[in-house]
């Protein structure tokens, strides 16, 4: 049982024996301060729910009376033994600081072999957890699955069992996490079926510019490779980037994935293949004699000899597939190969080019027994790379053919002007200053040009729509190179767009130079320091304001009110050297307070309470600070003043009078014990000005909170009463009861 509750019971017994009323209550100020130590703790009327720990398990340190100075009260609270700290607070803190359990703890996956058992590790296999693992499902009831860890994806693939139609129908799942850099091609050979699955945010890149071959190679009969994301893994994604530098002219020789005869590659939602600038037919995927299945994912920002995806066989698509913003084509279908819709499609964005494109050539078809309505929806999400053809549904509703657009009839055919060539000259992009870059462009004919900036990542169609022919005013009279000085480069990641309008009448050309490469951004010169000529701002302390002390305040015992001090100049968020401000320091009801009378917590109340209405002076002291060009510092010599009103005198606030009924009701509500009306004999103080015995102070609990302390002035139970205030009220009630008994006996004797 807690000491305060035991003390309260003893007091209640003594009061009952003398027939005197008892007054036991919880100080509202202490309850509020305790609740403020945690966002999960309730306040005011919810205190019981936050303090369900049994009293005997949470002995409390005896509090100093509320009238004591904050320092004394804090000292009294620290005298309790360490084991008597409130367990509810300790439990909360422990819960917040415990790290999340790893998905595959080392204790569950690295068991030592039993005596006599031999353990053989495959090449690259580790007994300790790594970012690459294979989970072997147990075949025995009640046995745990086994997890094998590897140092590289290749070693994990090598350790995967070979495909057997009778015993191993499913692919071997290799789970990976984090960032992985490849320095050699990952190969999946015949009779190996593997699924590489990301279980968090995974990025696979080339280790450096020396690795320029295929990143993944799938070849041989029954060789299969699939990329997907672990279902239900929060924040999981799978990105493979073939980028080796920010230079657009720097290319590699291999694809991200190369698929050979008899092999297959598939990818699901959450997977992205991007930024491989390659001399291979397909920058992202090259398929010769194999199969491609796209069940979701994104392929973007790739450049290949034919396009991003090159295939000489049909490509199956379903789900949400995005293949766009690749060069020179998105999907290049060699021969008469086509796209095959194998499932429902939603929000896809696919464009393709067919090598043997011709009018009425089948370009998109469906698998057997596919719903015509679903196929029609899917075709609406697929388009041809150029404007030469459109897709038209066949009569059966389960295939779509190319329809060549009719040439526009002209009275006199005019020759088509040769297109203009506009290229960035490699290695010329440099910073001139923080907001200016210079570079060189080359063109094969006369033109007029201009430039503008776009946010990094803006799509091609949006950039094209931003072209304004009349803005091209810089003249290039011949072919060759011209210098570009681009000013006002934005602070955020940007791309520079160069637009050239040829004199020949051909279509304008646009070239995008990316300024958001990490190495280029690091070279950006620092911004020049800005200066200001405005005069320094100065304020009077009387320009400071106080809120929260307006109106009449009722100071019940232990009732505290928070107020706010807005120092003059404290709202200055862009100071210059010489600016002044008044920084709130402390307050007091004394004009010349001692250190003990200086309250640094901005809340006010009375431990005993104030029944009689009165006005009080409050002196709120602030110190002048001056901005030195880098930070605020105290004025020299030190200048501390209190806020005055328009009359030049100290600020005041009003304590409203409290009736006996209100007073007793408040105490009864807190203590649970009704208090008789004794004609005002239940305590209270009155007065006005500086020299009064109102004992208006801040609470120590609030002071500890503002100082960053996690300790509480009262133990977290249903009883948050400051024992000193309880004792004082109980004593007053006892005296009042005794006074009534004596008066009654004198009347009886008369």
mmCIF file of N, CA, C and O in Angstrom, residues 422-425 427-433 435-443 447-453 474-476 480-489 495-500 509 511-513 515 520:
data_model
loop_
_atom_site.group_PDB
_atom_site.id
_atom_site.type_symbol
_atom_site.label_atom_id
_atom_site.label_comp_id
_atom_site.label_asym_id
_atom_site.label_seq_id
_atom_site.Cartn_x
_atom_site.Cartn_y
_atom_site.Cartn_z
ATOM 1 N N UNK A 422 20.411 17.593 -82.906
ATOM 2 C CA UNK A 422 20.842 18.429 -81.788
ATOM 3 C C UNK A 422 21.403 17.517 -80.714
ATOM 4 O O UNK A 422 20.707 16.629 -80.213
ATOM 5 N N UNK A 423 22.677 17.703 -80.354
ATOM 6 C CA UNK A 423 23.315 16.830 -79.372
ATOM 7 C C UNK A 423 24.123 17.639 -78.361
ATOM 8 O O UNK A 423 24.652 18.701 -78.687
ATOM 9 N N UNK A 424 24.217 17.104 -77.166
ATOM 10 C CA UNK A 424 25.075 17.677 -76.125
ATOM 11 C C UNK A 424 26.501 17.213 -76.353
ATOM 12 O O UNK A 424 26.750 16.024 -76.606
ATOM 13 N N UNK A 425 27.466 18.118 -76.263
ATOM 14 C CA UNK A 425 28.869 17.784 -76.444
ATOM 15 C C UNK A 425 29.423 17.279 -75.119
ATOM 16 O O UNK A 425 29.516 18.021 -74.134
ATOM 17 N N UNK A 427 31.200 16.152 -71.830
ATOM 18 C CA UNK A 427 32.262 16.701 -71.007
ATOM 19 C C UNK A 427 32.308 18.204 -70.904
ATOM 20 O O UNK A 427 33.204 18.762 -70.264
ATOM 21 N N UNK A 428 31.329 18.905 -71.507
ATOM 22 C CA UNK A 428 31.383 20.368 -71.487
ATOM 23 C C UNK A 428 30.520 20.991 -70.395
ATOM 24 O O UNK A 428 30.594 22.194 -70.166
ATOM 25 N N UNK A 429 29.690 20.195 -69.727
ATOM 26 C CA UNK A 429 28.799 20.740 -68.693
ATOM 27 C C UNK A 429 29.599 21.098 -67.446
ATOM 28 O O UNK A 429 30.267 20.249 -66.854
ATOM 29 N N UNK A 430 29.552 22.379 -67.044
ATOM 30 C CA UNK A 430 30.290 22.843 -65.873
ATOM 31 C C UNK A 430 29.488 23.907 -65.124
ATOM 32 O O UNK A 430 28.639 24.586 -65.704
ATOM 33 N N UNK A 431 29.801 24.038 -63.834
ATOM 34 C CA UNK A 431 29.223 25.105 -63.019
ATOM 35 C C UNK A 431 30.057 26.378 -63.190
ATOM 36 O O UNK A 431 31.287 26.333 -63.091
ATOM 37 N N UNK A 432 29.407 27.499 -63.432
ATOM 38 C CA UNK A 432 30.093 28.789 -63.446
ATOM 39 C C UNK A 432 29.993 29.441 -62.081
ATOM 40 O O UNK A 432 30.955 30.013 -61.574
ATOM 41 N N UNK A 433 28.833 29.379 -61.491
ATOM 42 C CA UNK A 433 28.621 29.796 -60.110
ATOM 43 C C UNK A 433 27.429 29.030 -59.582
ATOM 44 O O UNK A 433 26.952 28.093 -60.235
ATOM 45 N N UNK A 435 24.317 29.473 -59.431
ATOM 46 C CA UNK A 435 23.068 29.456 -60.199
ATOM 47 C C UNK A 435 23.302 29.497 -61.703
ATOM 48 O O UNK A 435 22.380 29.802 -62.456
ATOM 49 N N UNK A 436 24.511 29.179 -62.163
ATOM 50 C CA UNK A 436 24.810 29.254 -63.592
ATOM 51 C C UNK A 436 25.616 28.038 -64.034
ATOM 52 O O UNK A 436 26.577 27.648 -63.365
ATOM 53 N N UNK A 437 25.201 27.420 -65.172
ATOM 54 C CA UNK A 437 25.963 26.338 -65.781
ATOM 55 C C UNK A 437 26.281 26.710 -67.224
ATOM 56 O O UNK A 437 25.552 27.484 -67.863
ATOM 57 N N UNK A 438 27.380 26.176 -67.728
ATOM 58 C CA UNK A 438 27.753 26.374 -69.127
ATOM 59 C C UNK A 438 27.945 25.017 -69.786
ATOM 60 O O UNK A 438 28.322 24.038 -69.127
ATOM 61 N N UNK A 439 27.683 24.929 -71.081
ATOM 62 C CA UNK A 439 27.843 23.695 -71.838
ATOM 63 C C UNK A 439 27.875 24.026 -73.322
ATOM 64 O O UNK A 439 27.611 25.174 -73.726
ATOM 65 N N UNK A 440 28.172 23.031 -74.136
ATOM 66 C CA UNK A 440 28.177 23.191 -75.584
ATOM 67 C C UNK A 440 27.220 22.195 -76.216
ATOM 68 O O UNK A 440 27.126 21.048 -75.771
ATOM 69 N N UNK A 441 26.512 22.647 -77.268
ATOM 70 C CA UNK A 441 25.615 21.807 -78.048
ATOM 71 C C UNK A 441 26.095 21.813 -79.495
ATOM 72 O O UNK A 441 26.717 22.780 -79.953
ATOM 73 N N UNK A 442 25.807 20.741 -80.228
ATOM 74 C CA UNK A 442 26.159 20.678 -81.647
ATOM 75 C C UNK A 442 24.900 20.468 -82.466
ATOM 76 O O UNK A 442 23.947 19.812 -82.020
ATOM 77 N N UNK A 443 24.882 21.040 -83.673
ATOM 78 C CA UNK A 443 23.752 20.903 -84.588
ATOM 79 C C UNK A 443 24.283 20.781 -86.010
ATOM 80 O O UNK A 443 25.385 21.269 -86.317
ATOM 81 N N UNK A 447 19.743 27.194 -87.047
ATOM 82 C CA UNK A 447 18.546 27.110 -86.220
ATOM 83 C C UNK A 447 18.488 28.299 -85.276
ATOM 84 O O UNK A 447 19.421 29.091 -85.178
ATOM 85 N N UNK A 448 17.355 28.419 -84.578
ATOM 86 C CA UNK A 448 17.201 29.340 -83.468
ATOM 87 C C UNK A 448 16.917 28.498 -82.223
ATOM 88 O O UNK A 448 16.147 27.539 -82.293
ATOM 89 N N UNK A 449 17.525 28.877 -81.097
ATOM 90 C CA UNK A 449 17.408 28.025 -79.927
ATOM 91 C C UNK A 449 17.126 28.831 -78.651
ATOM 92 O O UNK A 449 17.340 30.036 -78.613
ATOM 93 N N UNK A 450 16.677 28.113 -77.623
ATOM 94 C CA UNK A 450 16.504 28.675 -76.277
ATOM 95 C C UNK A 450 16.514 27.509 -75.289
ATOM 96 O O UNK A 450 16.607 26.333 -75.681
ATOM 97 N N UNK A 451 16.419 27.829 -74.003
ATOM 98 C CA UNK A 451 16.441 26.775 -72.981
ATOM 99 C C UNK A 451 15.441 27.109 -71.874
ATOM 100 O O UNK A 451 15.008 28.246 -71.713
ATOM 101 N N UNK A 452 15.095 26.077 -71.092
ATOM 102 C CA UNK A 452 14.300 26.262 -69.877
ATOM 103 C C UNK A 452 14.595 25.088 -68.937
ATOM 104 O O UNK A 452 15.206 24.090 -69.338
ATOM 105 N N UNK A 453 14.174 25.222 -67.674
ATOM 106 C CA UNK A 453 14.403 24.192 -66.665
ATOM 107 C C UNK A 453 13.094 23.487 -66.323
ATOM 108 O O UNK A 453 12.014 24.092 -66.347
ATOM 109 N N UNK A 474 17.775 32.850 -79.913
ATOM 110 C CA UNK A 474 19.223 32.782 -80.096
ATOM 111 C C UNK A 474 19.528 32.164 -81.462
ATOM 112 O O UNK A 474 19.048 31.067 -81.780
ATOM 113 N N UNK A 475 20.341 32.848 -82.257
ATOM 114 C CA UNK A 475 20.559 32.438 -83.648
ATOM 115 C C UNK A 475 21.841 31.626 -83.783
ATOM 116 O O UNK A 475 22.907 32.020 -83.302
ATOM 117 N N UNK A 476 21.709 30.447 -84.441
ATOM 118 C CA UNK A 476 22.849 29.635 -84.868
ATOM 119 C C UNK A 476 22.784 29.589 -86.391
ATOM 120 O O UNK A 476 21.939 28.903 -86.979
ATOM 121 N N UNK A 480 27.399 23.176 -86.582
ATOM 122 C CA UNK A 480 28.557 23.202 -85.696
ATOM 123 C C UNK A 480 28.135 23.265 -84.242
ATOM 124 O O UNK A 480 27.029 22.851 -83.878
ATOM 125 N N UNK A 481 29.005 23.774 -83.389
ATOM 126 C CA UNK A 481 28.712 23.838 -81.957
ATOM 127 C C UNK A 481 28.419 25.268 -81.531
ATOM 128 O O UNK A 481 28.902 26.217 -82.139
ATOM 129 N N UNK A 482 27.599 25.399 -80.498
ATOM 130 C CA UNK A 482 27.313 26.710 -79.932
ATOM 131 C C UNK A 482 27.316 26.596 -78.405
ATOM 132 O O UNK A 482 27.018 25.538 -77.836
ATOM 133 N N UNK A 483 27.701 27.701 -77.756
ATOM 134 C CA UNK A 483 27.798 27.739 -76.298
ATOM 135 C C UNK A 483 26.459 28.119 -75.675
ATOM 136 O O UNK A 483 25.747 28.981 -76.190
ATOM 137 N N UNK A 484 26.156 27.469 -74.567
ATOM 138 C CA UNK A 484 24.938 27.772 -73.808
ATOM 139 C C UNK A 484 25.354 28.171 -72.395
ATOM 140 O O UNK A 484 26.086 27.438 -71.727
ATOM 141 N N UNK A 485 24.918 29.340 -71.951
ATOM 142 C CA UNK A 485 25.099 29.764 -70.563
ATOM 143 C C UNK A 485 23.710 29.858 -69.933
ATOM 144 O O UNK A 485 22.937 30.765 -70.246
ATOM 145 N N UNK A 486 23.394 28.888 -69.083
ATOM 146 C CA UNK A 486 22.060 28.810 -68.473
ATOM 147 C C UNK A 486 22.109 29.417 -67.076
ATOM 148 O O UNK A 486 22.855 28.943 -66.216
ATOM 149 N N UNK A 487 21.324 30.460 -66.859
ATOM 150 C CA UNK A 487 21.328 31.163 -65.573
ATOM 151 C C UNK A 487 20.083 30.811 -64.766
ATOM 152 O O UNK A 487 19.134 30.229 -65.284
ATOM 153 N N UNK A 488 20.114 31.171 -63.492
ATOM 154 C CA UNK A 488 19.009 30.947 -62.557
ATOM 155 C C UNK A 488 18.660 29.462 -62.436
ATOM 156 O O UNK A 488 17.497 29.056 -62.505
ATOM 157 N N UNK A 489 19.674 28.633 -62.257
ATOM 158 C CA UNK A 489 19.438 27.209 -62.038
ATOM 159 C C UNK A 489 18.683 27.038 -60.716
ATOM 160 O O UNK A 489 19.105 27.571 -59.691
ATOM 161 N N UNK A 495 16.347 19.494 -64.500
ATOM 162 C CA UNK A 495 16.888 19.145 -65.805
ATOM 163 C C UNK A 495 16.892 20.404 -66.655
ATOM 164 O O UNK A 495 15.979 21.239 -66.566
ATOM 165 N N UNK A 496 17.913 20.529 -67.512
ATOM 166 C CA UNK A 496 18.018 21.647 -68.445
ATOM 167 C C UNK A 496 17.572 21.153 -69.822
ATOM 168 O O UNK A 496 18.093 20.152 -70.325
ATOM 169 N N UNK A 497 16.595 21.845 -70.410
ATOM 170 C CA UNK A 497 16.063 21.455 -71.717
ATOM 171 C C UNK A 497 16.521 22.477 -72.757
ATOM 172 O O UNK A 497 16.234 23.673 -72.624
ATOM 173 N N UNK A 498 17.253 22.026 -73.795
ATOM 174 C CA UNK A 498 17.691 22.874 -74.904
ATOM 175 C C UNK A 498 16.770 22.607 -76.082
ATOM 176 O O UNK A 498 16.594 21.450 -76.492
ATOM 177 N N UNK A 499 16.150 23.662 -76.640
ATOM 178 C CA UNK A 499 15.217 23.535 -77.759
ATOM 179 C C UNK A 499 15.785 24.268 -78.977
ATOM 180 O O UNK A 499 16.228 25.420 -78.851
ATOM 181 N N UNK A 500 15.758 23.614 -80.126
ATOM 182 C CA UNK A 500 16.276 24.220 -81.361
ATOM 183 C C UNK A 500 15.212 24.132 -82.449
ATOM 184 O O UNK A 500 14.682 23.048 -82.735
ATOM 185 N N UNK A 509 13.785 20.308 -82.318
ATOM 186 C CA UNK A 509 14.437 19.265 -81.542
ATOM 187 C C UNK A 509 14.643 19.741 -80.103
ATOM 188 O O UNK A 509 14.886 20.925 -79.857
ATOM 189 N N UNK A 511 16.685 18.609 -76.403
ATOM 190 C CA UNK A 511 17.674 17.758 -75.744
ATOM 191 C C UNK A 511 17.649 18.054 -74.245
ATOM 192 O O UNK A 511 17.670 19.213 -73.832
ATOM 193 N N UNK A 512 17.582 17.004 -73.426
ATOM 194 C CA UNK A 512 17.497 17.153 -71.969
ATOM 195 C C UNK A 512 18.861 16.850 -71.348
ATOM 196 O O UNK A 512 19.431 15.780 -71.571
ATOM 197 N N UNK A 513 19.396 17.807 -70.595
ATOM 198 C CA UNK A 513 20.661 17.635 -69.882
ATOM 199 C C UNK A 513 20.333 17.572 -68.385
ATOM 200 O O UNK A 513 19.811 18.536 -67.817
ATOM 201 N N UNK A 515 20.812 17.689 -64.526
ATOM 202 C CA UNK A 515 21.693 18.362 -63.572
ATOM 203 C C UNK A 515 21.631 17.746 -62.177
ATOM 204 O O UNK A 515 22.206 18.284 -61.235
ATOM 205 N N UNK A 520 27.681 15.541 -60.067
ATOM 206 C CA UNK A 520 27.610 16.908 -60.578
ATOM 207 C C UNK A 520 27.078 17.860 -59.507
ATOM 208 O O UNK A 520 27.539 18.992 -59.368
#
